[in-house]
XYZ file of C-alpha atoms in Angstrom:
168
model
C 0.146 0.014 -0.042
C 1.165 3.458 -0.781
C 1.945 5.929 2.023
C -1.128 7.116 4.006
C -1.110 10.223 6.097
C -3.596 10.896 8.879
C -4.216 14.590 9.479
C -6.843 17.006 10.945
C -9.663 17.594 8.541
C -10.057 20.944 6.880
C -13.289 22.654 5.685
C -12.044 21.932 2.076
C -12.251 18.098 2.857
C -16.075 18.167 3.556
C -16.805 17.379 -0.073
C -14.398 14.317 -0.079
C -15.897 13.183 3.362
C -19.400 13.149 1.938
C -18.284 11.243 -1.125
C -16.748 8.541 1.207
C -19.817 8.396 3.269
C -22.459 8.442 0.607
C -22.156 4.916 -0.802
C -21.923 3.565 2.843
C -25.042 5.381 3.713
C -26.815 3.899 0.606
C -25.871 0.474 1.962
C -27.274 1.607 5.395
C -23.889 1.101 6.940
C -23.524 4.783 7.965
C -25.957 7.587 8.328
C -25.610 10.346 5.667
C -25.424 14.011 7.096
C -26.044 17.347 5.543
C -22.968 19.236 4.634
C -23.554 21.769 7.439
C -23.198 19.081 10.000
C -19.755 18.199 8.685
C -18.739 21.931 8.674
C -20.035 22.414 12.156
C -17.988 19.434 13.468
C -14.889 19.573 11.301
C -12.630 20.018 14.042
C -13.600 16.541 15.322
C -12.602 14.847 12.194
C -9.374 13.365 10.712
C -8.855 12.221 7.171
C -6.540 9.725 5.552
C -4.755 11.115 2.484
C -2.764 9.090 0.005
C 0.608 10.091 -1.551
C -1.452 11.837 -4.394
C -3.458 14.026 -2.045
C -6.670 11.974 -2.290
C -8.782 11.530 0.702
C -9.292 7.817 1.189
C -10.719 7.631 4.812
C -12.184 9.801 7.414
C -13.507 9.531 11.063
C -14.575 11.683 13.868
C -14.242 11.740 17.663
C -17.168 13.453 19.485
C -16.830 13.925 23.376
C -20.081 13.354 25.141
C -18.986 13.767 28.705
C -15.928 14.083 30.911
C -14.859 10.535 30.407
C -16.606 9.252 27.295
C -16.469 9.990 23.615
C -17.922 8.513 20.456
C -16.136 7.404 17.159
C -18.420 8.668 14.389
C -18.345 8.355 10.584
C -15.337 6.076 10.345
C -15.206 5.400 6.636
C -12.724 4.317 3.915
C -12.850 4.173 0.186
C -13.614 0.772 -1.447
C -10.112 0.905 -3.019
C -8.382 0.859 0.410
C -10.843 -1.113 2.385
C -9.026 -4.007 4.292
C -5.578 -2.469 3.827
C -5.247 -0.780 7.216
C -6.537 2.620 6.666
C -9.256 2.224 9.042
C -6.833 1.043 11.717
C -4.705 4.252 11.216
C -7.731 6.466 11.486
C -9.027 4.872 14.612
C -5.417 4.796 16.182
C -5.451 8.699 15.673
C -8.828 9.011 17.042
C -8.105 7.098 20.141
C -4.935 9.061 20.689
C -6.934 12.365 20.454
C -9.301 10.867 22.960
C -6.485 10.175 25.339
C -5.011 13.611 24.949
C -8.331 15.376 25.878
C -8.705 13.035 29.054
C -11.369 10.610 27.782
C -11.167 7.209 29.450
C -13.751 5.363 27.291
C -14.729 5.402 23.628
C -17.882 3.869 22.151
C -19.242 3.416 18.662
C -22.435 2.292 17.024
C -21.383 -0.204 14.219
C -22.254 -2.952 11.908
C -18.499 -3.659 11.635
C -18.122 -5.634 14.913
C -15.163 -7.836 13.889
C -13.178 -4.648 12.762
C -13.691 -2.941 16.111
C -13.052 -6.124 18.223
C -9.541 -6.352 16.406
C -8.974 -2.829 17.556
C -9.789 -3.806 21.266
C -13.333 -2.757 21.435
C -15.874 -5.113 22.977
C -19.785 -5.312 22.784
C -21.218 -3.290 25.554
C -22.714 -5.781 27.888
C -24.031 -3.076 30.329
C -26.053 -0.654 28.126
C -25.918 2.022 30.914
C -22.249 3.132 30.473
C -22.818 6.217 32.550
C -24.224 6.663 36.031
C -27.759 7.908 36.509
C -26.754 11.460 37.455
C -24.672 11.861 34.329
C -27.492 10.205 32.262
C -29.874 12.831 33.331
C -27.232 15.600 32.318
C -26.542 14.288 28.891
C -30.217 13.813 28.226
C -30.126 17.563 27.809
C -27.900 17.358 24.524
C -29.550 17.887 21.310
C -26.971 15.778 19.571
C -28.308 12.770 17.619
C -25.179 10.705 18.471
C -25.743 11.371 22.139
C -29.348 10.227 21.619
C -28.082 7.035 19.961
C -25.570 6.462 22.741
C -28.490 6.799 25.310
C -30.534 4.510 23.222
C -33.337 6.839 23.146
C -36.597 5.470 21.207
C -36.504 8.501 18.826
C -33.312 7.342 17.208
C -34.166 3.505 17.044
C -35.253 3.482 13.352
C -31.625 4.834 12.448
C -29.783 2.421 14.503
C -31.565 -0.816 14.212
C -29.006 -3.619 13.819
C -26.050 -1.489 15.022
C -23.935 -2.974 17.749
C -22.910 -0.750 20.726
C -19.194 -1.306 21.479
C -16.769 0.276 23.672
C -13.052 0.467 24.649
C -11.402 1.649 27.846
C -8.198 3.527 27.161
């Protein structure tokens, strides 16, 4: 595989990120988002860039609370899938989680085997936060937080996803 560089995403990468996500959204593997959502959260994203400057992968880290964050929109192009790009992206996102003080990272995924190879496990206890924190984060308007809390209003979008978590 050619050299892949993982770097912070820029606003100029949003078009490429959307192009990576779109085919996976059509397969119902990822949720498609409006461009404005990517622009609003661009500082959460990293991208994988090949030696020619093409964006071949992306992923985001969204902090939910003091000690927990979510991996979001982890995607690679079909051409590099299975070649370690997802691993590079996830490694960078987990390092960023550590650097901001997060102790646990979760994801909602259909790619259970991939995340297991990276050290994640299926969440046995669906209440990953204590009741007082649960009440606080219920106030969030973020859809990912609603997915994490397993709220009924997001169930149609998350049917079949597996909740996985890693302790750093």
